[in-house]
XYZ file of C-alpha atoms in Angstrom:
251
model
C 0.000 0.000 0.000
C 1.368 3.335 -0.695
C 2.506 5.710 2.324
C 0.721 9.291 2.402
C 2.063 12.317 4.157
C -0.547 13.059 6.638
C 0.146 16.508 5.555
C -1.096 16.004 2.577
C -4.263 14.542 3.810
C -7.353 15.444 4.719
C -8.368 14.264 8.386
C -11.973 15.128 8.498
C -12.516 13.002 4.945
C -10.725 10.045 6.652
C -13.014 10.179 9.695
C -15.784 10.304 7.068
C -14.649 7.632 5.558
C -13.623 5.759 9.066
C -17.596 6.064 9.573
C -18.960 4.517 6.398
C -16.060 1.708 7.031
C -17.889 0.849 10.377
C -21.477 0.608 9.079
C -20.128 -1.344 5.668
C -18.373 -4.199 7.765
C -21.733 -5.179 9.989
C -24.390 -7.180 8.331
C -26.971 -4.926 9.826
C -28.340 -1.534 9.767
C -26.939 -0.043 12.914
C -28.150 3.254 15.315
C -26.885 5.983 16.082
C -25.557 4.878 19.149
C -23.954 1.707 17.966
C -22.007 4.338 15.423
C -20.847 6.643 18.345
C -19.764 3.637 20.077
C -17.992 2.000 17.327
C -16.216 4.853 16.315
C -15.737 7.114 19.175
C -16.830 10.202 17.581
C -18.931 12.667 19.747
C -22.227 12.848 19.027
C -22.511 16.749 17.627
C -19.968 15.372 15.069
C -20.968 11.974 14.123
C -24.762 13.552 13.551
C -23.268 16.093 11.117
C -21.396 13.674 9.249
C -24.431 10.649 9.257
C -26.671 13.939 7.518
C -23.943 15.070 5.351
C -23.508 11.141 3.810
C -27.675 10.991 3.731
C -28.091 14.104 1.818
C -25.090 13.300 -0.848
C -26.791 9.301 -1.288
C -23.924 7.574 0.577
C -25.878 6.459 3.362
C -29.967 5.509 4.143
C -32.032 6.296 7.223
C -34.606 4.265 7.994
C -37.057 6.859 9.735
C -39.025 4.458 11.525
C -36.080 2.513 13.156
C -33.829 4.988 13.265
C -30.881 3.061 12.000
C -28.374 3.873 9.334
C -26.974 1.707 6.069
C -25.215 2.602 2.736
C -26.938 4.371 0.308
C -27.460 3.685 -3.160
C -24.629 6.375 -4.339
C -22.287 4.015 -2.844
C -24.103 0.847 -4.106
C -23.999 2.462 -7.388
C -20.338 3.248 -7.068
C -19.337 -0.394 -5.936
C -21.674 -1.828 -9.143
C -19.933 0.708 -11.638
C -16.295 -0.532 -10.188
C -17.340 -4.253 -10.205
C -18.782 -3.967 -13.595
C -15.563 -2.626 -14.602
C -13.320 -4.699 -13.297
C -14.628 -7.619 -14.641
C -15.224 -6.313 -18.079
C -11.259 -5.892 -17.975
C -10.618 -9.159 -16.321
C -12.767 -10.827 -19.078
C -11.258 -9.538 -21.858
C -7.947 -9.308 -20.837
C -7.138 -13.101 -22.679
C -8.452 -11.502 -25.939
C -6.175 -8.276 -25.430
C -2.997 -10.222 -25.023
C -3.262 -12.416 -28.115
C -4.145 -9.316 -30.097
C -0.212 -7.776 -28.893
C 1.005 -10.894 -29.351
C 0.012 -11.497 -32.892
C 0.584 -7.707 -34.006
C 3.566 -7.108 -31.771
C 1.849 -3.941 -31.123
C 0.866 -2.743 -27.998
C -2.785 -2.654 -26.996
C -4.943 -0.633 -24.509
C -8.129 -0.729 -22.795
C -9.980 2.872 -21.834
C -13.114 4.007 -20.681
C -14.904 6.959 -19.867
C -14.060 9.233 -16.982
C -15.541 12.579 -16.253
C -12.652 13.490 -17.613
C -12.632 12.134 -21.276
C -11.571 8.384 -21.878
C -8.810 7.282 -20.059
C -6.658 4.171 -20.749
C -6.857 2.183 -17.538
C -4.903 -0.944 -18.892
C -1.618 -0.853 -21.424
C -0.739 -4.847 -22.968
C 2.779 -3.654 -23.960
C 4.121 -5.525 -27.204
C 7.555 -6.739 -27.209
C 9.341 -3.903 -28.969
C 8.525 -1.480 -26.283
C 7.581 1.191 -28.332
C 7.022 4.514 -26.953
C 2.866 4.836 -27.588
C 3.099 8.505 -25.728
C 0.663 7.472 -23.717
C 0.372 5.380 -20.251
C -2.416 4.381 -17.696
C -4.548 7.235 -16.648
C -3.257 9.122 -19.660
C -6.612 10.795 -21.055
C -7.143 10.532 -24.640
C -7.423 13.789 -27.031
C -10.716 13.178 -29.651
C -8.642 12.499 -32.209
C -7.508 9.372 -31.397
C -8.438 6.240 -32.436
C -9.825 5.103 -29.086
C -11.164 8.772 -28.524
C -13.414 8.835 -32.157
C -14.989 5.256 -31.044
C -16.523 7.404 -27.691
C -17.380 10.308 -29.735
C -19.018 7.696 -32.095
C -21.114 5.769 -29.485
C -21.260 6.914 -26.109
C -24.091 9.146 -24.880
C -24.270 12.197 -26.640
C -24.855 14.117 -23.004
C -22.433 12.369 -21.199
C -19.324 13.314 -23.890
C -21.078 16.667 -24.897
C -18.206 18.683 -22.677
C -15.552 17.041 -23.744
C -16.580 17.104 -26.787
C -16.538 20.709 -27.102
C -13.306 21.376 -25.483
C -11.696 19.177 -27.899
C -13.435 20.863 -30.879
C -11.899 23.824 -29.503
C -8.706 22.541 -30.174
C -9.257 21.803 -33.901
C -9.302 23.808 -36.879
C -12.329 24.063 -38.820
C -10.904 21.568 -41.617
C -10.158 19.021 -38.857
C -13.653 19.137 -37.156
C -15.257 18.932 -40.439
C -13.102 15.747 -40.981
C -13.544 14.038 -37.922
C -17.626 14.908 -38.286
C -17.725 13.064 -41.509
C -15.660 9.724 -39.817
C -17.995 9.219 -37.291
C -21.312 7.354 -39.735
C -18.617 5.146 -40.989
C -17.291 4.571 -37.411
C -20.588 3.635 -36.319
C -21.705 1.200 -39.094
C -17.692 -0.316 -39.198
C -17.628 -0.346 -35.523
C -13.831 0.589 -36.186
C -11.854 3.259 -36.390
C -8.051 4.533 -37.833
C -5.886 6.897 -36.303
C -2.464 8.558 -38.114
C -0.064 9.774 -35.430
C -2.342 11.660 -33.035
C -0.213 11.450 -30.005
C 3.304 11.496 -31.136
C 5.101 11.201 -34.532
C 5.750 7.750 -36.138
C 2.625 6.178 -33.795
C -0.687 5.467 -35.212
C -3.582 3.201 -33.618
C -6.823 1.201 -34.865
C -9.838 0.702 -32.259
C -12.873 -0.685 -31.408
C -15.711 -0.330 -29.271
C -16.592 -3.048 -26.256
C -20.515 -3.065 -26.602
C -23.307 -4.513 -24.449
C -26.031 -6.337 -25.287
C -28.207 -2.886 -25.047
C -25.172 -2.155 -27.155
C -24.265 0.402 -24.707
C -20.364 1.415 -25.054
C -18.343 -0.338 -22.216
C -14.893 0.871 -23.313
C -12.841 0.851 -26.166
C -9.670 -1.541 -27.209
C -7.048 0.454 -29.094
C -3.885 -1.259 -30.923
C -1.293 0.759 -31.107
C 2.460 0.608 -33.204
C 4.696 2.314 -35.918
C 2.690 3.841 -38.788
C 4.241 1.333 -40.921
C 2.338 -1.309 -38.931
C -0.991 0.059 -38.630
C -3.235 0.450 -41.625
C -6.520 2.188 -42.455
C -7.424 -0.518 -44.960
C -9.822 -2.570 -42.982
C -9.112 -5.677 -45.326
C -5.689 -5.252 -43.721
C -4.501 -8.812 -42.611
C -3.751 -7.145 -39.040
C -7.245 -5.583 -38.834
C -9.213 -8.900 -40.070
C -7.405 -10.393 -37.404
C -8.394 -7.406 -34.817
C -11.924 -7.309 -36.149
C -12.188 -11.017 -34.914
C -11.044 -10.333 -31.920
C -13.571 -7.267 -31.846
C -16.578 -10.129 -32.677
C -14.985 -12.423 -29.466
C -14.794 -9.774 -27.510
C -18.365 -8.588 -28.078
C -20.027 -11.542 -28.208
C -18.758 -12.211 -24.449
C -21.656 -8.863 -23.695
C -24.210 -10.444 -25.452
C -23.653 -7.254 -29.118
C-alpha cells in the first residue's frame, strides 16, 4: 500500500470515511448509538457527518427505526467498479493475443468525467514509446477517442466534446464529423499519429447487449504497422477479436 504524508491529507474526509467503514463491515443496519460507540466520535460530530452522507446518497435512514446503512450512491459506485473490473478481467485473454500477434501494444480505456482514459496498457515486445500510459486521457482524435465520440451518450461526452473541438481547426472538425457514420456502421476506427510522430492506432468499441459502449480496445504501433485498410490482414485479425470480444456482452 502506498505511504501518504498526513500533511497532505485530509483528516476530516478520513473520519468520514472511518464512519462509512464501520457501518459497511456489519451485516446490519446499525443506530446511532452503535455508530458513536464504534467509532468514538462525539455525538454533535458523528450527527453532522451521518446527515452530510444521507443528503449526498452515501448512506440511508430508515425513519421508523432509526438506524443507518449505505446508500445507493455508494451501491452504485461499488456496481460501476465491479462492472468494470470484470469487463477488464474478461477480456484481458483476448487483449494479449491481439499484442502478441501484431507485436503492437494494446490498450483498454473508458470513460471518466474526464474524457476516456486508458486504464490498462498490454505492452508488445518492442517497447515502443505509444506517448501514452495508464490514466493518460485521450485527445478526440484518437483512435480510441473517435470510437466514444461515435457511441457513447451524446450528453455524457457533450463537454468534452466541445473542449476538444476547440482545439481543432475548422478543416479538422469537419473531418472528424464526416468519420464518425462510418465509425458507427464499421464499428472501427483509424488513427495517423495523433499522439506522437511515427505512432498510429486502430480501435474498437466493447458493446453490451443494449449495445451500450463499455470501453474501447485500441492497438497501437509504428505507422508502418498500422493500416486504415480494414481488409488489412492485421485488422481482419483485430476485427475477430472485436466479434470475441463482443459476443462475451451479449452485441
Amino acid at each position: 500500500m502506498e505511504v501518504i504524508k498526513s500533511n497532505t491529507t485530509i483528516q476530516a474526509l478520513q473520519t468520514g470515511i472511518g464512519i462509512l467503514e464501520v457501518i459497511a463491515k456489519h451485516d446490519k443496519p446499525l443506530k446511532f448509538s452503535e455508530i458513536a460507540e464504534l467509532t468514538n466520535i462525539s455525538k454533535s460530530y458523528l450527527y453532522k457527518y451521518l446527515n452530510t452522507f444521507i443528503q449526498l446518497g452515501f448512506l440511508y435512514r430508515d425513519q421508523d427505526k432509526g438506524t443507518y446503512e449505505l446508500g445507493s450512491k455508494l451501491i452504485e459506485f461499488g456496481m460501476i467498479a465491479a462492472d468494470r473490473e470484470n469487463v477488464v478481467e474478461r477480456i484481458t485473454p483476448y487483449l494479449r493475443e491481439i499484442s502478441k500477434h501484431s507485436s503492437c501494444t494494446v490498450t483498454y480505456s473508458i470513460w471518466t468525467s474526464n474524457g476516456p482514459m486508458i486504464i490498462n496498457i498490454f505492452n508488445s515486445f518492442q517497447g515502443i514509446n505509444i506517448g501514452a500510459q495508464v490514466g493518460t486521457i485521450l485527445p478526440i482524435t484518437s483512435a480510441a477517442g473517435k470510437i466514444f465520440l461515435a457511441f457513447h451518450d451524446h450528453d455524457i461526452i457533450k463537454e468534452w466534446k466541445e473542449a476538444e473541438f476547440k482545439k481543432l481547426s475548422p478543416a479538422e472538425k469537419e473531418k472528424l464529423e464526416n468519420e464518425l457514420e462510418h465509425i458507427r456502421r464499421s464499428e472501427f476506427s483509424f488513427a495517423k499519429e495523433p499522439i506522437i510522430a511515427s505512432v498510429s492506432s486502430v480501435s474498437f468499441p466493447v458493446l453490451n447487449f443494449k449495445n451500450n459502449l463499455l470501453g474501447a480496445v485500441a492497438v497501437v504501433g509504428f505507422s508502418e504497422q498500422i493500416s486504415d485498410d480494414e481488409n488489412d490482414e492485421l485488422n481482419v485479425f483485430i476485427k475477430e477479436m472485436r466479434r470475441k470480444i463482443n459476443d462475451i456482452f451479449g452485441h
